[in-house]
Amino acid sequence: MDFKVFLSDVALNDLERIVAYIAPHNPIAAEQLGNQLLDVALSLHTFPERGRMVPEFRQPGVREIIFRSYRIIYRMNNTDQSLEIVRFWHGARGFPHIPGKT
């Protein structure tokens, strides 16, 4: 059964900032990257456990998939079969902050 995928406000803000950062240099590439990140995140609905556990947190419900230089970090909820995308994080930015979790 498919999982429902939700994006947190923080993740949406991350996505907007990524696109806004690239857009002055190449607006088409910025839009394409934003759409690709969103597509990869939404694709988790079919097999959410394919992402690895985030090494910094070591919590089975906090996972990530990598797309290019970006970490798409999400929380799984097996009880209601949903997952929340919590961050789109560039790998060069160091340790990701996950709202509500440490």
Coordinates of C-alpha atoms in Angstrom, one line a residue:
M1 CA 0.0 0.0 0.0
D2 CA 1.2 3.5 -0.8
F3 CA 2.3 6.0 1.8
K4 CA 0.9 9.5 1.9
V5 CA 3.7 12.1 1.4
F6 CA 3.6 15.5 3.1
L7 CA 6.1 18.3 3.0
S8 CA 6.8 20.3 6.1
D9 CA 6.8 24.1 6.1
V10 CA 10.6 23.9 6.7
A11 CA 11.1 21.6 3.7
L12 CA 9.0 23.9 1.5
N13 CA 11.1 26.8 2.6
D14 CA 14.3 24.8 1.9
L15 CA 13.0 24.1 -1.6
E16 CA 12.1 27.7 -2.3
R17 CA 15.6 28.9 -1.0
I18 CA 17.4 26.4 -3.3
V19 CA 15.5 27.6 -6.3
A20 CA 15.9 31.2 -5.4
Y21 CA 19.7 30.7 -4.9
I22 CA 20.2 29.2 -8.4
A23 CA 17.6 31.3 -10.3
P24 CA 19.7 34.5 -10.7
H25 CA 22.3 32.5 -12.5
N26 CA 20.1 30.1 -14.5
P27 CA 16.3 30.3 -13.9
I28 CA 15.6 27.3 -16.1
A29 CA 18.0 25.0 -14.2
A30 CA 16.7 26.3 -10.9
E31 CA 13.1 25.4 -11.8
Q32 CA 14.2 22.0 -13.1
L33 CA 16.2 21.2 -10.0
G34 CA 13.3 22.3 -7.8
N35 CA 10.9 20.0 -9.7
Q36 CA 13.3 17.1 -9.7
L37 CA 13.8 17.4 -5.9
L38 CA 10.1 17.4 -5.5
D39 CA 9.6 14.5 -7.8
V40 CA 12.1 12.4 -6.0
A41 CA 10.6 13.3 -2.6
L42 CA 7.1 12.4 -3.8
S43 CA 8.3 9.1 -5.3
L44 CA 8.9 7.8 -1.8
H45 CA 5.2 7.0 -1.6
T46 CA 5.8 3.6 -3.2
F47 CA 8.8 2.3 -1.2
P48 CA 9.6 4.7 1.6
E49 CA 12.1 2.3 3.3
R50 CA 14.5 2.6 0.4
G51 CA 16.1 5.5 2.1
R52 CA 18.8 4.9 4.6
M53 CA 18.6 5.9 8.2
V54 CA 20.2 9.3 8.7
P55 CA 23.6 8.6 10.3
E56 CA 23.6 11.7 12.5
F57 CA 20.3 10.7 14.2
R58 CA 20.4 6.9 14.3
Q59 CA 16.6 6.8 14.5
P60 CA 14.9 4.2 12.3
G61 CA 12.0 6.5 11.4
V62 CA 14.2 9.3 10.2
R63 CA 15.6 8.5 6.8
E64 CA 17.1 10.1 3.8
I65 CA 17.6 9.7 0.1
I66 CA 20.3 11.4 -1.9
F67 CA 19.7 13.3 -5.1
R68 CA 22.7 14.9 -6.6
S69 CA 24.3 17.0 -3.8
Y70 CA 21.0 17.1 -1.8
R71 CA 19.8 15.1 1.1
I72 CA 16.0 14.6 1.2
I73 CA 15.3 13.9 4.8
Y74 CA 12.0 12.5 5.9
R75 CA 10.2 10.9 8.9
M76 CA 8.2 7.7 8.4
N77 CA 5.0 6.9 10.3
N78 CA 4.1 3.2 9.7
T79 CA 1.0 3.5 11.8
D80 CA -0.9 5.7 9.4
Q81 CA 1.4 5.0 6.4
S82 CA 2.5 8.5 5.9
L83 CA 5.8 10.2 5.7
E84 CA 6.8 13.8 6.1
I85 CA 9.6 15.4 4.1
V86 CA 11.3 17.5 6.7
R87 CA 14.4 18.9 4.9
F88 CA 16.0 19.4 1.5
W89 CA 19.6 19.8 2.6
H90 CA 22.7 20.5 0.5
G91 CA 25.4 18.1 1.5
A92 CA 28.0 20.9 1.7
R93 CA 26.0 22.6 4.5
G94 CA 27.2 20.2 7.2
F95 CA 24.9 18.8 9.9
P96 CA 21.2 19.1 9.1
H97 CA 18.8 20.5 11.8
I98 CA 15.6 18.5 12.0
P99 CA 12.8 20.5 13.6
G100 CA 11.3 18.7 16.5
K101 CA 14.1 16.2 16.7
T102 CA 17.7 16.4 17.9

